[in-house]
PDB file of C-alpha atoms in Angstrom:
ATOM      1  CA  UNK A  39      -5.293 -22.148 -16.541  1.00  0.00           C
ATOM      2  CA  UNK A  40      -5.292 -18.884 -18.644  1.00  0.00           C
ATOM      3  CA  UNK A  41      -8.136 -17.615 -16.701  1.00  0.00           C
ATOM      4  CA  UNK A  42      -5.527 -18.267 -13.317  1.00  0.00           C
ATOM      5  CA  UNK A  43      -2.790 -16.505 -14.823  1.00  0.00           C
ATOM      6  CA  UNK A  44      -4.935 -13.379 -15.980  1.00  0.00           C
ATOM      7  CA  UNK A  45      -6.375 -13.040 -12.410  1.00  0.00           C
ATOM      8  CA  UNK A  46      -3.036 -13.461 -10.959  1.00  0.00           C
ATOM      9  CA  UNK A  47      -1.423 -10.698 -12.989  1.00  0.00           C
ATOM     10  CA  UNK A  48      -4.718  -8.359 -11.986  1.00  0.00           C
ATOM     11  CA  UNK A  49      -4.233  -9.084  -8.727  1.00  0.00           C
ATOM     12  CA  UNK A  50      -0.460  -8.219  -8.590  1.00  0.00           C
ATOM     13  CA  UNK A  51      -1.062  -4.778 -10.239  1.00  0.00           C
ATOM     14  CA  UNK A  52      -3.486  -3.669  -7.529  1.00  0.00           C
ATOM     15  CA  UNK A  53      -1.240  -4.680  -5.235  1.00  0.00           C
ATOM     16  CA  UNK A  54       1.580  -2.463  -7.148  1.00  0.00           C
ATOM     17  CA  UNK A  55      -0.837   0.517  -7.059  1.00  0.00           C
ATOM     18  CA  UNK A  56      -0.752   0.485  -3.667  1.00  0.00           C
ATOM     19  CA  UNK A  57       2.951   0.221  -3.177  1.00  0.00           C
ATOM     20  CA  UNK A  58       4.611   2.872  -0.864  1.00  0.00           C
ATOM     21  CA  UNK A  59       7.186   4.609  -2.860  1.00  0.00           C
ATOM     22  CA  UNK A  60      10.487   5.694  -1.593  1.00  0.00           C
ATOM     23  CA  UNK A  61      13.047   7.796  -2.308  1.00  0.00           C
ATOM     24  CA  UNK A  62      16.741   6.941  -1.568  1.00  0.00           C
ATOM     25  CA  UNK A  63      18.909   9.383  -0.616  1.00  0.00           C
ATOM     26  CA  UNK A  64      22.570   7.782  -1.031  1.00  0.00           C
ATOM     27  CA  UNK A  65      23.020   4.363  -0.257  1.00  0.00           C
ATOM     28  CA  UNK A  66      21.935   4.253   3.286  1.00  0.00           C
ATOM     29  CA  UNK A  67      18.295   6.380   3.919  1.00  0.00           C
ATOM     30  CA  UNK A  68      15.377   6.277   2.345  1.00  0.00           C
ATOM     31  CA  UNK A  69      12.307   8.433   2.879  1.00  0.00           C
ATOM     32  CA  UNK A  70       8.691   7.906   2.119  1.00  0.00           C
ATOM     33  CA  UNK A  71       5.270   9.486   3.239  1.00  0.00           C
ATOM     34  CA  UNK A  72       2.933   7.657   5.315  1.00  0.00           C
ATOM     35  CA  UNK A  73      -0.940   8.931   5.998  1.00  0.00           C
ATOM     36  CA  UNK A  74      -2.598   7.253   8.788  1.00  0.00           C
ATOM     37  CA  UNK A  75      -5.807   9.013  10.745  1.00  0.00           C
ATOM     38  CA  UNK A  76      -5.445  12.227   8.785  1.00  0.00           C
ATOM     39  CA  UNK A  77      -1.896  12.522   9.876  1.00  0.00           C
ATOM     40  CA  UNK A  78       1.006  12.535   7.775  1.00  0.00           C
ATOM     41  CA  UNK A  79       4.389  10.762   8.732  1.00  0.00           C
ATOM     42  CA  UNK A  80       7.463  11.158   7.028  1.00  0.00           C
ATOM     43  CA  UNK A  81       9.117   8.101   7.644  1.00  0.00           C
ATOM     44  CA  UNK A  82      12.777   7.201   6.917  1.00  0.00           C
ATOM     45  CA  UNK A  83      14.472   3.924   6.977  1.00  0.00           C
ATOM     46  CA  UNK A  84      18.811   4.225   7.729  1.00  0.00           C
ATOM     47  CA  UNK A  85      20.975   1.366   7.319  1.00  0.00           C
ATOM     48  CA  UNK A  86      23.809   2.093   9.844  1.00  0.00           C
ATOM     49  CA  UNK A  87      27.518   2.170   8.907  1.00  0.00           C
ATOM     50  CA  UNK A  88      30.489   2.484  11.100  1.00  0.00           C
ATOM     51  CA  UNK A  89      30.365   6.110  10.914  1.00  0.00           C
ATOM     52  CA  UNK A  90      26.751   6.553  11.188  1.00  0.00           C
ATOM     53  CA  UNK A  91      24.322   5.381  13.841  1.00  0.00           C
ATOM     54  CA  UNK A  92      20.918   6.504  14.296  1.00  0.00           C
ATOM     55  CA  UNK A  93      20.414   8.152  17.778  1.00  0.00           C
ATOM     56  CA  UNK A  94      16.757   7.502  19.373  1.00  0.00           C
ATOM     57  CA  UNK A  95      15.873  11.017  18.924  1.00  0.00           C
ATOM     58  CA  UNK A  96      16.134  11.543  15.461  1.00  0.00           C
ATOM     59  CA  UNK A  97      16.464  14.970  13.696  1.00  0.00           C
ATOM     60  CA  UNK A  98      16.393  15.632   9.276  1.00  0.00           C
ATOM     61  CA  UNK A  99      17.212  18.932   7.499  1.00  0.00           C
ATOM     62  CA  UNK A 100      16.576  19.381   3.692  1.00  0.00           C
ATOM     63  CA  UNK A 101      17.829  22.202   1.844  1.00  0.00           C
ATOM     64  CA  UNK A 102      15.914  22.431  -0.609  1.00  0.00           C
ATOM     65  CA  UNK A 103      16.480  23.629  -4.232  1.00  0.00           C
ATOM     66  CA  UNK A 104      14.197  27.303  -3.580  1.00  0.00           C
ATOM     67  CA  UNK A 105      16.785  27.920  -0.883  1.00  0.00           C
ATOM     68  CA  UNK A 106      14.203  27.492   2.145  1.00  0.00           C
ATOM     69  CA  UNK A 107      15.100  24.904   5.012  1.00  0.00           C
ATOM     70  CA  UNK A 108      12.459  22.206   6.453  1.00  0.00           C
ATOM     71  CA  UNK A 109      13.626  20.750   9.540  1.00  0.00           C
ATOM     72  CA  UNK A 110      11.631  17.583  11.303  1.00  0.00           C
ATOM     73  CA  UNK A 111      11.852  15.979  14.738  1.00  0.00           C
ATOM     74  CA  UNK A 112      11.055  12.932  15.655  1.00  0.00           C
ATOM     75  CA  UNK A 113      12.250   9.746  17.098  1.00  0.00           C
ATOM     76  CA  UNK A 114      13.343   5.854  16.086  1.00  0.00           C
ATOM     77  CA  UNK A 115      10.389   3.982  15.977  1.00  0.00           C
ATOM     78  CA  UNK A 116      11.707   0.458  15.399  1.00  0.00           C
ATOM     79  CA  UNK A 117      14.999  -1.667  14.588  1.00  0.00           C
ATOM     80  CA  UNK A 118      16.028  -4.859  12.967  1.00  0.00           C
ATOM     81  CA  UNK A 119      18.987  -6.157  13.194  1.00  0.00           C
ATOM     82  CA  UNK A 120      20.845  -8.523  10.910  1.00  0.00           C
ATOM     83  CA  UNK A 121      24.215 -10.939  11.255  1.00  0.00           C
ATOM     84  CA  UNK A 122      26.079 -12.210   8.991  1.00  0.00           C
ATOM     85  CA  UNK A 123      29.184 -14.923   9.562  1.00  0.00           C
ATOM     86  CA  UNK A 124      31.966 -14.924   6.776  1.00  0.00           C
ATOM     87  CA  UNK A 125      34.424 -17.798   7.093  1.00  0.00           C
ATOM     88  CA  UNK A 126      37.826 -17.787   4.974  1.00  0.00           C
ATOM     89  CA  UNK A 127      38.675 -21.081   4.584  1.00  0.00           C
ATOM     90  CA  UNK A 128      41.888 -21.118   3.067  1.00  0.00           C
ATOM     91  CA  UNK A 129      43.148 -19.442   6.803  1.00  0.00           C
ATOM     92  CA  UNK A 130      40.861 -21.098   8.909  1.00  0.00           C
ATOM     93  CA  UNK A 131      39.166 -17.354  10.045  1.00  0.00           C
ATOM     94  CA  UNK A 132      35.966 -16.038  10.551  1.00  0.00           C
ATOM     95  CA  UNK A 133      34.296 -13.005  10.875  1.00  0.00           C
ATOM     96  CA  UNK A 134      30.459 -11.490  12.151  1.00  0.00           C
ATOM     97  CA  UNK A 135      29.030  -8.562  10.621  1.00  0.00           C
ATOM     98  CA  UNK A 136      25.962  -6.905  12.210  1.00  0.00           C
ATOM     99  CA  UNK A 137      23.836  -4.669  10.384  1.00  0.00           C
ATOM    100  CA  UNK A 138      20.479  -2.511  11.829  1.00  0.00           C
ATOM    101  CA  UNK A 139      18.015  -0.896  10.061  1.00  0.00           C
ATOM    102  CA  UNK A 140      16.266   2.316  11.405  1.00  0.00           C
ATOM    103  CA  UNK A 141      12.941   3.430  11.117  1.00  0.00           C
ATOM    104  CA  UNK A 142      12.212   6.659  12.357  1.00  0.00           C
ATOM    105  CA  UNK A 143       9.239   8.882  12.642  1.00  0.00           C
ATOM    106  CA  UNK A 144       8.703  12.352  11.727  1.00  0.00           C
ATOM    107  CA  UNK A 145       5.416  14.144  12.349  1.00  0.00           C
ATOM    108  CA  UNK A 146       5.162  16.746   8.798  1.00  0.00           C
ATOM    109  CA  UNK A 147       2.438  18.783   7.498  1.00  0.00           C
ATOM    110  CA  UNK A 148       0.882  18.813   4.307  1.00  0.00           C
ATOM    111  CA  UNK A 149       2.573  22.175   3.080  1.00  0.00           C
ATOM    112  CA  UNK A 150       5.872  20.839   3.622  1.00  0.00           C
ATOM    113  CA  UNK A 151       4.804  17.473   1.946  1.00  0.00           C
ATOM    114  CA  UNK A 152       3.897  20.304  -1.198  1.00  0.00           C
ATOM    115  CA  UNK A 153       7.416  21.912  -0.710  1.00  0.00           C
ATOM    116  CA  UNK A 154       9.278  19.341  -1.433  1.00  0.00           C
ATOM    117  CA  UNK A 155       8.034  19.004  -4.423  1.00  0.00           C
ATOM    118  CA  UNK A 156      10.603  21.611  -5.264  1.00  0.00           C
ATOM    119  CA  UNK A 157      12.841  18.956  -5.116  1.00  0.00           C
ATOM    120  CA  UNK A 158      15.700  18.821  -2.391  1.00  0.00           C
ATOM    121  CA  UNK A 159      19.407  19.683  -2.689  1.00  0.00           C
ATOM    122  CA  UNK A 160      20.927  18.414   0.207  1.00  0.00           C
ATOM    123  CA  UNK A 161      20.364  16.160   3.350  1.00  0.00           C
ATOM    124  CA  UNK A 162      21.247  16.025   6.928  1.00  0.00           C
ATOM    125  CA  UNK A 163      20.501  13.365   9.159  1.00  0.00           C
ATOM    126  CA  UNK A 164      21.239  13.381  12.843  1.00  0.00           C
ATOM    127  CA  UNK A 165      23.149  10.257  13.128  1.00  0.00           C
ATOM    128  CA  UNK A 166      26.355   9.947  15.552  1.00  0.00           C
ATOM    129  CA  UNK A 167      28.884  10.038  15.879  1.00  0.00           C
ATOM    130  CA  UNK A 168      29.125  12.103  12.646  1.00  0.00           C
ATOM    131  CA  UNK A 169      26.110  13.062  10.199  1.00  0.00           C
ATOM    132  CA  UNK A 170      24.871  11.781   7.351  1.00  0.00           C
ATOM    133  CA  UNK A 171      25.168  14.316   4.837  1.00  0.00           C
ATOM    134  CA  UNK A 172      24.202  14.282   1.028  1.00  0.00           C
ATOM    135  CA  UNK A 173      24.412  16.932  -1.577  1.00  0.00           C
ATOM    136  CA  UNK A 174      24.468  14.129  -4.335  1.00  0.00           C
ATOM    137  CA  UNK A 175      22.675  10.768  -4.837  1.00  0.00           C
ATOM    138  CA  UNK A 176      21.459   8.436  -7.616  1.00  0.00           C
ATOM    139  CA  UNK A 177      17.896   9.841  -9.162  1.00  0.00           C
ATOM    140  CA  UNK A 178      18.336  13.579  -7.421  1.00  0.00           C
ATOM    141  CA  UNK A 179      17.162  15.021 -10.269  1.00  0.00           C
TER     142      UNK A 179
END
């Protein structure tokens, strides 16, 4: 039985190693780096809200903390949708909430994978009808 739980716990630690890490900006988009055929994706997952909805042609700015600007194109490349029913019993009610969640695509190089590494100051995401803009977020620093 020991022997089990020692090769279970190795096996869950490779697994960790190979984790993709991401890195939330605010509560609704988080970014991580993808490498597939010598390629590098930047690839960002947006939860939408009532102000923010991720068009199909999606566009990112980061400002980042040198001053300098890196702006990506690219495009939602797949969406999941979620909906929850809440029911208020005491009234007799109920209400549906839907939720998507965004992945989009964007084609970057391996400089600007090095320059932001600077670490970024703010974030703009091309969502509509208005933008998704950060200048402050939980673990910036």
């Amino acid at each position: 039985m020991k022997k089990l739980v020692v090769f279970i716990i190795l096996i869950m630690s490779a697994i960790s190693t190979f984790a993709v890490k991401y890195h939330t900006v605010g509560s609704n988009a988080e970014f991580c780096v993808y490498k597939f055929d010598g390629s590098n994706f930047l690839i960002l997952c947006f939860k939408d809200t009532e102000g923010n909805k991720m068009p199909e042609n999606a566009l990112v700015k980061f400002k980042l903390n040198d001053g300098s600007v890196i702006k990506l194109e690219g495009f939602n490349g797949s969406k999941s949708s979620t909906t929850t029913n809440y029911v208020n019993w005491d009234f007799g009610s109920s209400t549906e909430r839907s939720r998507e969640e965004h992945y989009a695509i964007f084609i970057i190089s391996s400089e600007d994978i090095e320059r932001l590494k600077i670490g970024v100051d703010k974030v703009a995401i091309s969502t509509i009808p208005e933008v998704y803009f950060r200048s402050k977020w939980s673990g910036k620093d």
